[in-house]
Short mmCIF file of C-alpha atoms and ligand atoms in Angstrom, two decimals:
data_model
loop_
_atom_site.label_atom_id
_atom_site.label_comp_id
_atom_site.label_asym_id
_atom_site.label_seq_id
_atom_site.Cartn_x
_atom_site.Cartn_y
_atom_site.Cartn_z
CA MET A 1 -0.72 31.85 -12.41
CA ALA A 2 -0.88 28.67 -9.88
CA ASP A 3 -2.99 25.45 -10.87
CA ILE A 4 -4.99 24.94 -7.34
CA ILE A 5 -5.88 26.62 -4.72
CA ILE A 6 -7.58 24.73 -1.72
CA LYS A 7 -9.00 27.66 0.22
CA ASN A 8 -10.59 28.16 4.18
CA ALA A 9 -9.28 24.40 4.49
CA TYR A 10 -7.76 22.50 8.20
CA VAL A 11 -4.84 21.73 6.90
CA LEU A 12 -3.35 18.90 8.02
CA THR A 13 0.17 19.46 6.86
CA MET A 14 1.74 16.33 9.31
CA ASP A 15 5.13 18.23 8.98
CA PRO A 16 6.24 18.47 12.17
CA ASP A 17 8.12 21.79 11.65
CA ALA A 18 4.36 23.93 9.75
CA GLY A 19 1.81 22.28 12.65
CA ASP A 20 -1.88 22.56 10.79
CA LEU A 21 -3.32 25.35 9.60
CA LYS A 22 -7.62 25.96 11.53
CA ASN A 23 -8.00 27.68 7.92
CA GLY A 24 -5.47 28.05 5.15
CA THR A 25 -4.53 27.66 1.95
CA VAL A 26 -2.51 25.88 0.00
CA VAL A 27 -1.61 26.55 -3.36
CA ILE A 28 -0.26 23.90 -6.47
CA GLU A 29 1.85 24.85 -9.77
CA ASP A 30 3.50 22.20 -12.07
CA GLY A 31 2.36 18.78 -9.83
CA LYS A 32 4.40 20.39 -6.22
CA ILE A 33 2.77 22.56 -3.79
CA THR A 34 4.09 26.09 -3.97
CA GLU A 35 2.94 27.93 -0.74
CA ILE A 36 1.38 26.88 2.52
CA GLY A 37 -0.11 29.02 4.30
CA GLU A 38 -3.56 31.34 5.99
CA LYS A 39 -3.38 33.79 2.36
CA THR A 40 -1.91 33.78 -0.99
CA LYS A 41 -1.85 36.39 -3.05
CA GLU A 42 -1.88 33.11 -5.93
CA SER A 43 -4.73 33.29 -8.77
CA ALA A 44 -5.45 30.18 -10.33
CA GLU A 45 -7.44 28.12 -12.60
CA THR A 46 -8.77 25.73 -9.86
CA VAL A 47 -10.35 27.34 -6.78
CA ILE A 48 -11.18 24.74 -4.49
CA ASP A 49 -13.84 26.07 -1.22
CA ALA A 50 -13.07 23.42 1.39
CA LYS A 51 -15.23 24.76 3.70
CA GLY A 52 -15.77 22.19 6.02
CA SER A 53 -12.56 20.35 5.12
CA VAL A 54 -9.40 19.01 5.48
CA VAL A 55 -6.91 18.67 3.84
CA MET A 56 -3.86 16.69 4.16
CA PRO A 57 -1.58 14.17 2.65
CA GLY A 58 -2.90 12.26 0.34
CA LEU A 59 -2.57 7.90 1.78
CA VAL A 60 0.36 5.44 0.80
CA ASN A 61 -0.61 1.77 1.18
CA THR A 62 2.58 -0.15 1.04
CA HIS A 63 1.54 -3.27 0.85
CA THR A 64 -1.08 -4.24 -1.92
CA HIS A 65 -2.06 -7.52 -4.70
CA ALA A 66 -4.39 -4.16 -6.76
CA ALA A 67 -6.09 -7.22 -9.24
CA MET A 68 -7.04 -9.25 -6.10
CA THR A 69 -10.29 -7.36 -5.87
CA LEU A 70 -11.72 -9.82 -8.74
CA PHE A 71 -11.17 -12.21 -6.20
CA ARG A 72 -13.22 -9.76 -3.16
CA GLY A 73 -15.54 -11.98 -1.01
CA TYR A 74 -14.54 -15.18 -3.06
CA ALA A 75 -12.40 -17.24 -0.42
CA ASP A 76 -13.27 -16.05 2.88
CA ASP A 77 -13.26 -17.58 6.10
CA LEU A 78 -9.84 -20.37 5.43
CA GLN A 79 -6.68 -21.24 7.04
CA LEU A 80 -4.04 -19.62 5.59
CA ALA A 81 -1.90 -22.32 3.53
CA GLU A 82 -5.48 -23.54 2.21
CA TRP A 83 -6.71 -19.78 1.39
CA LEU A 84 -3.60 -19.57 -0.40
CA GLU A 85 -3.06 -23.15 -2.16
CA LYS A 86 -6.31 -24.41 -2.90
CA HIS A 87 -8.09 -21.27 -2.97
CA ILE A 88 -6.61 -18.10 -4.90
CA TRP A 89 -3.37 -20.46 -6.19
CA PRO A 90 -5.73 -22.07 -8.58
CA ALA A 91 -7.93 -19.32 -8.80
CA GLU A 92 -4.82 -17.30 -10.19
CA ALA A 93 -3.83 -19.84 -13.04
CA GLN A 94 -6.69 -19.06 -14.68
CA LEU A 95 -5.97 -15.17 -14.53
CA THR A 96 -5.01 -13.38 -18.11
CA ALA A 97 -3.77 -10.15 -19.31
CA GLU A 98 -6.94 -8.53 -19.39
CA ASP A 99 -8.03 -9.99 -16.31
CA VAL A 100 -5.36 -7.69 -14.55
CA TYR A 101 -5.96 -4.84 -16.27
CA LYS A 102 -9.37 -4.75 -15.16
CA GLY A 103 -9.38 -5.78 -12.00
CA SER A 104 -6.31 -3.72 -11.32
CA LEU A 105 -8.44 -0.35 -12.66
CA LEU A 106 -11.28 -1.80 -10.15
CA ALA A 107 -8.22 -1.36 -7.51
CA CYS A 108 -7.26 2.56 -8.47
CA LEU A 109 -10.97 3.47 -8.83
CA GLU A 110 -11.47 2.29 -4.77
CA MET A 111 -8.45 3.84 -3.71
CA ILE A 112 -9.27 7.08 -5.82
CA ARG A 113 -12.57 7.24 -3.85
CA SER A 114 -11.42 6.29 -0.80
CA GLY A 115 -8.25 8.79 -0.51
CA THR A 116 -4.75 7.04 -1.78
CA THR A 117 -2.78 8.64 -3.22
CA SER A 118 -0.02 5.77 -4.38
CA PHE A 119 0.80 2.19 -3.63
CA ALA A 120 3.19 -0.01 -3.28
CA ASP A 121 2.64 -3.99 -5.60
CA MET A 122 3.23 -7.14 -5.79
CA TYR A 123 1.20 -9.50 -8.41
CA PHE A 124 1.04 -10.63 -12.37
CA PHE A 125 0.97 -9.43 -15.21
CA MET A 126 2.20 -6.26 -14.17
CA ASP A 127 2.80 -4.62 -17.58
CA GLU A 128 -1.36 -4.00 -17.20
CA THR A 129 -1.42 -3.12 -13.41
CA ALA A 130 0.78 -0.51 -14.45
CA LYS A 131 -0.74 0.52 -17.83
CA ALA A 132 -4.67 1.08 -14.83
CA VAL A 133 -2.42 3.61 -12.85
CA GLU A 134 -0.89 5.40 -15.36
CA ALA A 135 -4.49 6.08 -16.60
CA SER A 136 -6.26 6.15 -13.71
CA GLY A 137 -3.71 8.86 -12.11
CA LEU A 138 -2.47 7.23 -9.59
CA ARG A 139 1.65 6.82 -8.03
CA ALA A 140 2.36 3.52 -7.51
CA SER A 141 5.74 0.74 -6.66
CA LEU A 142 5.40 -1.37 -8.79
CA SER A 143 6.50 -5.69 -8.52
CA HIS A 144 6.49 -9.22 -10.96
CA GLY A 145 6.03 -11.36 -7.84
CA LEU A 146 8.19 -13.93 -7.65
CA ILE A 147 7.22 -17.43 -6.64
CA GLU A 148 10.75 -19.96 -7.48
CA LEU A 149 9.77 -22.75 -5.04
CA TRP A 150 12.79 -24.61 -4.97
CA ASN A 151 12.00 -24.71 -9.04
CA LYS A 152 15.67 -23.01 -10.95
CA GLU A 153 13.89 -22.91 -13.78
CA LYS A 154 10.53 -20.97 -12.65
CA GLY A 155 12.78 -18.90 -10.47
CA GLU A 156 15.06 -18.26 -13.89
CA THR A 157 11.74 -17.80 -15.99
CA ASP A 158 10.20 -15.31 -12.83
CA LEU A 159 13.35 -12.94 -12.49
CA LYS A 160 14.48 -12.87 -16.02
CA GLU A 161 10.37 -10.96 -16.39
CA GLY A 162 10.26 -9.38 -13.25
CA LYS A 163 13.50 -7.61 -14.90
CA ARG A 164 12.44 -7.28 -18.08
CA PHE A 165 8.95 -5.42 -16.07
CA VAL A 166 11.43 -3.24 -13.42
CA ARG A 167 13.59 -1.57 -16.48
CA ALA A 168 10.01 -1.43 -18.87
CA TRP A 169 8.62 1.00 -16.34
CA GLN A 170 11.51 2.94 -14.08
CA GLY A 171 10.39 6.05 -14.21
CA ALA A 172 7.26 5.70 -16.36
CA ALA A 173 4.48 8.04 -16.43
CA GLY A 174 5.98 11.39 -15.84
CA GLY A 175 7.86 10.07 -12.96
CA ARG A 176 4.64 8.03 -11.07
CA ILE A 177 5.27 4.79 -11.07
CA LYS A 178 8.37 3.11 -9.84
CA THR A 179 9.16 -0.64 -10.06
CA MET A 180 10.94 -2.83 -8.18
CA TYR A 181 12.20 -6.30 -8.08
CA GLY A 182 9.41 -8.84 -6.07
CA PRO A 183 10.72 -12.40 -4.61
CA HIS A 184 7.34 -13.66 -2.31
CA ALA A 185 8.91 -14.67 0.72
CA PRO A 186 11.45 -16.48 2.43
CA ASN A 187 9.66 -20.25 2.74
CA THR A 188 8.72 -19.95 -1.01
CA CYS A 189 12.14 -18.89 -2.59
CA SER A 190 15.53 -20.30 -1.91
CA ASP A 191 18.26 -18.66 0.20
CA GLU A 192 19.99 -18.38 -3.24
CA PHE A 193 16.88 -17.07 -5.40
CA LEU A 194 16.95 -14.53 -3.26
CA ALA A 195 20.48 -13.38 -3.38
CA LYS A 196 20.07 -13.29 -7.22
CA VAL A 197 16.81 -11.18 -6.86
CA LYS A 198 18.82 -8.57 -5.02
CA GLU A 199 21.34 -8.00 -6.85
CA GLU A 200 19.44 -8.09 -9.73
CA ALA A 201 17.85 -5.06 -7.72
CA ARG A 202 21.17 -3.30 -6.48
CA LYS A 203 22.86 -3.91 -10.35
CA ASP A 204 18.64 -1.62 -11.89
CA GLY A 205 19.10 0.88 -8.91
CA ALA A 206 15.57 -0.45 -8.07
CA GLY A 207 14.01 -2.01 -4.21
CA LEU A 208 12.82 -5.31 -3.67
CA HIS A 209 8.50 -5.92 -2.08
CA ILE A 210 8.60 -9.05 0.44
CA HIS A 211 6.20 -10.80 2.60
CA VAL A 212 8.20 -11.90 5.61
CA LEU A 213 7.44 -14.01 8.72
CA GLU A 214 3.72 -13.53 8.30
CA THR A 215 2.64 -16.60 9.70
CA GLU A 216 4.47 -18.78 12.57
CA ALA A 217 4.39 -22.03 9.70
CA GLU A 218 6.62 -19.92 8.35
CA LEU A 219 8.80 -19.72 11.02
CA LEU A 220 8.27 -23.11 11.64
CA ALA A 221 9.18 -23.93 8.12
CA MET A 222 12.82 -21.46 8.35
CA LYS A 223 13.87 -22.60 11.40
CA GLU A 224 13.51 -26.67 9.61
CA ARG A 225 14.81 -25.69 6.66
CA TYR A 226 17.92 -22.76 7.94
CA GLY A 227 17.71 -22.93 12.21
CA LYS A 228 16.96 -19.44 12.22
CA CYS A 229 14.24 -17.33 11.10
CA SER A 230 13.54 -15.62 7.95
CA VAL A 231 14.55 -12.39 9.46
CA HIS A 232 17.86 -13.91 9.91
CA MET A 233 18.02 -15.93 6.76
CA LEU A 234 17.87 -12.58 4.90
CA ASP A 235 20.10 -10.52 6.95
CA ASP A 236 22.84 -13.19 6.68
CA ILE A 237 22.39 -13.62 2.55
CA GLY A 238 22.66 -9.56 2.94
CA PHE A 239 19.60 -9.25 1.85
CA PHE A 240 18.59 -6.29 4.15
CA GLY A 241 18.58 -2.25 3.17
CA PRO A 242 16.61 0.59 3.58
CA ASP A 243 16.19 -0.51 -0.29
CA VAL A 244 13.53 -2.95 1.45
CA LEU A 245 9.50 -3.24 2.23
CA ALA A 246 8.57 -6.35 4.55
CA ALA A 247 5.05 -6.69 4.87
CA HIS A 248 3.44 -8.04 7.39
CA CYS A 249 6.69 -9.17 9.98
CA VAL A 250 4.93 -10.78 12.49
CA TRP A 251 6.18 -13.38 14.29
CA LEU A 252 9.50 -11.10 14.70
CA SER A 253 11.75 -11.74 18.02
CA ASP A 254 13.17 -8.40 19.43
CA GLY A 255 16.65 -9.55 17.62
CA ASP A 256 14.40 -9.61 14.99
CA ILE A 257 13.34 -5.51 15.70
CA GLU A 258 16.91 -4.83 15.72
CA ILE A 259 18.18 -6.73 12.55
CA LEU A 260 15.35 -4.42 10.92
CA ARG A 261 15.57 -0.75 13.11
CA LYS A 262 19.37 -1.73 12.26
CA ARG A 263 19.02 -2.35 8.31
CA GLY A 264 17.12 0.49 7.85
CA VAL A 265 14.14 -1.36 6.48
CA ASN A 266 10.79 -0.62 5.75
CA VAL A 267 7.92 -3.06 7.38
CA SER A 268 4.60 -2.54 5.80
CA HIS A 269 1.42 -3.09 8.72
CA ASN A 270 -1.69 -4.87 7.37
CA PRO A 271 -3.48 -5.47 10.63
CA ILE A 272 -6.73 -6.17 8.45
CA SER A 273 -5.26 -8.58 6.68
CA ASN A 274 -3.55 -10.34 9.74
CA MET A 275 -6.84 -10.59 12.32
CA LYS A 276 -8.93 -11.99 9.13
CA LEU A 277 -6.27 -14.89 8.13
CA ALA A 278 -5.81 -14.79 12.03
CA SER A 279 -1.77 -14.77 11.21
CA GLY A 280 -0.98 -13.10 14.08
CA THR A 281 -0.77 -9.50 16.10
CA ALA A 282 2.12 -8.06 14.64
CA PRO A 283 5.11 -6.30 16.90
CA ILE A 284 3.99 -3.03 15.84
CA TYR A 285 4.51 -1.43 19.33
CA LYS A 286 7.99 -2.04 19.90
CA MET A 287 9.08 -1.56 16.81
CA LEU A 288 7.70 1.86 16.17
CA GLU A 289 9.54 3.08 20.11
CA ARG A 290 12.97 1.41 18.60
CA GLY A 291 12.25 3.74 16.32
CA VAL A 292 11.79 0.94 12.73
CA ASN A 293 9.86 2.76 9.55
CA VAL A 294 6.45 0.99 9.71
CA SER A 295 3.89 2.09 7.29
CA LEU A 296 0.27 0.61 6.14
CA GLY A 297 -0.76 -1.33 4.07
CA THR A 298 -4.71 -3.45 3.41
CA ASP A 299 -2.91 -6.48 1.24
CA GLY A 300 -5.32 -7.83 -1.11
CA CYS A 301 -9.28 -7.47 -1.75
CA ALA A 302 -8.95 -11.68 -1.09
CA SER A 303 -7.84 -11.48 2.86
CA ASN A 304 -9.40 -7.41 3.61
CA ASN A 305 -11.68 -7.49 1.87
CA ASN A 306 -11.05 -2.71 1.02
CA LEU A 307 -8.61 -1.13 0.26
CA ASP A 308 -9.35 1.37 2.62
CA LEU A 309 -6.50 2.96 4.29
CA PHE A 310 -9.14 4.49 7.20
CA GLU A 311 -9.80 1.67 8.34
CA GLU A 312 -6.71 -0.02 8.82
CA MET A 313 -5.39 3.05 10.22
CA LYS A 314 -7.91 2.45 13.35
CA THR A 315 -7.86 -1.51 13.51
CA ALA A 316 -4.14 -1.09 13.52
CA ALA A 317 -4.61 2.24 16.40
CA LEU A 318 -7.19 -0.58 18.35
CA LEU A 319 -5.57 -3.82 17.53
CA HIS A 320 -1.84 -1.68 19.13
CA LYS A 321 -4.08 -1.13 22.42
CA LEU A 322 -5.76 -4.47 22.77
CA ASN A 323 -2.59 -6.26 21.94
CA THR A 324 -0.34 -3.49 25.10
CA GLY A 325 -3.16 -3.43 27.37
CA ASN A 326 -2.21 -0.01 27.06
CA PRO A 327 -5.21 2.67 25.40
CA THR A 328 -2.21 5.12 25.45
CA ALA A 329 -0.43 2.76 22.63
CA LEU A 330 -0.82 3.97 18.69
CA PRO A 331 -2.52 7.43 19.13
CA ALA A 332 -4.29 9.45 16.34
CA ARG A 333 -1.58 11.25 14.87
CA GLN A 334 0.90 8.63 15.36
CA VAL A 335 -1.54 6.60 12.66
CA LEU A 336 -1.78 8.98 10.88
CA LYS A 337 1.96 9.01 9.88
CA MET A 338 1.96 5.80 9.25
CA ALA A 339 -0.44 6.05 6.55
CA THR A 340 0.86 8.97 5.02
CA VAL A 341 4.64 10.03 6.22
CA ASN A 342 6.31 6.71 6.74
CA GLY A 343 4.48 5.04 3.85
CA ALA A 344 6.27 8.03 1.24
CA LYS A 345 9.42 7.34 3.59
CA ALA A 346 9.41 3.58 2.37
CA LEU A 347 8.27 3.84 -1.60
CA GLY A 348 11.05 6.71 -1.43
CA THR A 349 8.25 9.09 -2.78
CA GLU A 350 8.74 13.19 -2.11
CA THR A 351 4.96 12.98 -0.75
CA GLY A 352 3.37 11.74 3.19
CA MET A 353 3.87 15.42 3.56
CA LEU A 354 2.02 18.97 2.72
CA LYS A 355 5.21 20.81 2.48
CA VAL A 356 6.08 24.01 0.12
CA GLY A 357 8.31 21.95 -2.74
CA MET A 358 6.97 18.35 -2.18
CA LYS A 359 4.89 16.65 -4.97
CA ALA A 360 1.52 17.35 -4.90
CA ASP A 361 -0.65 14.07 -3.58
CA LEU A 362 -3.51 15.25 -1.39
CA ILE A 363 -7.06 14.20 -0.08
CA ILE A 364 -9.80 16.62 0.95
CA VAL A 365 -11.61 14.81 3.12
CA ASP A 366 -15.40 16.57 3.64
CA MET A 367 -15.73 16.89 7.38
CA LYS A 368 -19.19 18.33 7.56
CA LYS A 369 -21.38 14.65 8.54
CA PRO A 370 -23.71 13.39 11.08
CA HIS A 371 -20.89 10.76 12.04
CA LEU A 372 -17.48 13.03 12.20
CA THR A 373 -19.53 15.92 14.23
CA PRO A 374 -19.17 17.63 16.67
CA CYS A 375 -15.07 17.20 16.34
CA PHE A 376 -12.54 18.54 19.00
CA ASP A 377 -9.42 16.77 17.38
CA VAL A 378 -9.52 15.93 13.84
CA PRO A 379 -6.44 13.37 14.01
CA SER A 380 -8.41 11.57 16.47
CA GLN A 381 -11.99 11.96 14.20
CA LEU A 382 -9.82 11.41 11.04
CA VAL A 383 -8.83 8.41 12.40
CA TYR A 384 -11.78 6.58 14.65
CA SER A 385 -14.12 8.45 13.20
CA ALA A 386 -14.38 8.96 9.76
CA GLY A 387 -13.97 6.19 6.33
CA GLY A 388 -12.53 6.53 3.44
CA SER A 389 -16.21 7.48 1.54
CA ASP A 390 -15.82 11.29 3.91
CA ILE A 391 -12.77 11.66 0.91
CA ARG A 392 -14.28 14.17 -1.59
CA THR A 393 -11.44 15.29 -3.45
CA THR A 394 -8.23 13.54 -4.60
CA ILE A 395 -5.30 15.10 -5.81
CA VAL A 396 -2.62 13.61 -7.06
CA ASP A 397 0.84 15.19 -9.21
CA GLY A 398 -0.69 18.27 -9.07
CA LYS A 399 -3.40 16.83 -10.93
CA VAL A 400 -7.58 15.99 -9.75
CA LEU A 401 -8.07 12.62 -9.72
CA MET A 402 -11.50 13.46 -8.42
CA ASP A 403 -13.16 15.98 -7.68
CA ASP A 404 -16.15 17.04 -5.18
CA TYR A 405 -16.95 13.05 -5.51
CA ARG A 406 -16.38 13.01 -9.08
CA VAL A 407 -13.94 10.48 -10.56
CA LEU A 408 -12.33 11.88 -13.47
CA VAL A 409 -10.60 9.61 -14.58
CA MET A 410 -12.18 7.27 -15.86
CA ASP A 411 -15.80 5.57 -16.64
CA GLU A 412 -17.31 4.57 -13.18
CA GLN A 413 -19.92 2.32 -14.60
CA LYS A 414 -18.56 0.79 -17.18
CA VAL A 415 -14.64 -0.08 -14.92
CA ILE A 416 -17.32 -1.63 -11.72
CA GLU A 417 -19.70 -3.55 -14.46
CA GLU A 418 -16.34 -4.72 -16.81
CA ALA A 419 -14.66 -5.99 -13.41
CA GLN A 420 -17.56 -7.92 -12.39
CA LYS A 421 -17.98 -9.85 -15.23
CA ALA A 422 -13.94 -10.32 -15.35
CA ALA A 423 -14.51 -12.22 -11.85
CA GLU A 424 -17.20 -14.35 -12.79
CA GLU A 425 -15.76 -15.73 -15.98
CA LEU A 426 -12.75 -16.07 -13.93
CA VAL A 427 -13.54 -17.60 -11.29
CA SER A 428 -16.27 -19.47 -12.97
CA ARG A 429 -13.02 -20.77 -15.20
CA ALA A 430 -11.09 -21.75 -12.26
CA LYS A 431 -13.93 -23.93 -10.69
CA ALA A 432 -14.23 -25.62 -14.02
O1 LIG B 1 -1.17 -12.57 2.57
C1 LIG B 1 -0.81 -13.19 1.74
N1 LIG B 1 -0.04 -13.98 1.84
C2 LIG B 1 0.99 -14.77 1.41
N2 LIG B 1 0.47 -14.04 -0.62
C3 LIG B 1 -0.45 -13.25 -0.36
C4 LIG B 1 -0.73 -13.02 0.60
N3 LIG B 1 -1.71 -11.85 -0.13
C5 LIG B 1 -1.73 -11.95 -1.50
N4 LIG B 1 -0.66 -13.89 -2.12
C6 LIG B 1 -0.27 -13.59 -2.68
O2 LIG B 1 0.92 -13.05 -2.97
C7 LIG B 1 0.98 -13.60 -5.27
C8 LIG B 1 1.62 -12.25 -5.49
O3 LIG B 1 3.25 -12.21 -5.82
C9 LIG B 1 -0.03 -13.25 -5.44
O4 LIG B 1 -0.38 -15.05 -5.68
C10 LIG B 1 -1.35 -13.53 -4.58
O5 LIG B 1 -2.45 -14.42 -3.88
ZN1 LIG B 2 -0.04 -10.05 0.26
#
């Protein structure tokens, strides 16, 4: 007997070999997809009638700082350097472990509600984010943020904590948690330090999550310091490989794109954060054309201001049509692939597609809504008309986290109230 059967659904598999099923069935057993077809002979404890809905792979958010939900709307409409140095970092100096737990749990709740089933995070007090991931049932690749700032002692302390975290949580929560090293950026960490972090990551078989060329200011600072940009510096110290997740990648030359492609680096595109902080437009069309693995991320809620990947998909599609002057750039299906298949590849998880043998991370989108009617093309509808609040059911690792808009894994009101209170207290400490 299977665990879950989803029937009567439009099945958007994202599997190029299988295509879509207009009226299909997905069978889940032991956390995996065991059958996809028109009908099944199986029976299951839980049978979900998904008539009028789309079942598709859960979305993958490849760059966020989950606990920053506490800073949602706290410091808007500012320059990145001022935003980070004058507002966010002083407030972060007041963060406690408990704050991070509450903020991370709020983030997990928001992601479950908006159809994200796994995410890559870089922050502090990461044990707390890991506990929130464990409790919420989501899947995540987590890293402790290492911000050396040319201070050897701080570098060592951060790296030690990063390593402890990597080792403590690798493979935890039944394999749902993976750990990575999280050196913050090439303009906040020295080349020497970054090389050391790479070396440690290699020893531990862990990936690396880093911000790269988010701003022009970073590009100019790198040219001044090293006589070359971040991508060339990182390449020269042997940092790059398929184990690297590089967020933003806005200020790239054609040569940089070629390096990222050659090294198999995974890029996380965060269009809303880049637009909000006016960081610039990443050359995503070119990267995709040349075969770079580009996925989508929201960045933290202080620069977005939510974790809704549906908004991110639409924004990515629109931004690159405008930027290239080409309305055929980034069509809906390609953007969906970025948010599913490419994201899963970036995190090295067996998810992102509905395919027999893959992990059962999937979402059911309620299409019986005024703004989703009529429906001529499902991918178009998902990217251009749908939003995170159209998700009715979220399943991760074969476990139902939200059933028909009811979140089963946490007390939703309590999570909201506690996060609200923690955020207010945190901000008043920061302003004191
Ligand atoms: O867009 C961004 N660019 C640079 N740093 C950021 C951004 N968003 C968040 N952080 C910062 O990264 C650190 C986590 O390791 C935190 O200090 C967080 O505020
Ligand atoms: Zn970030």
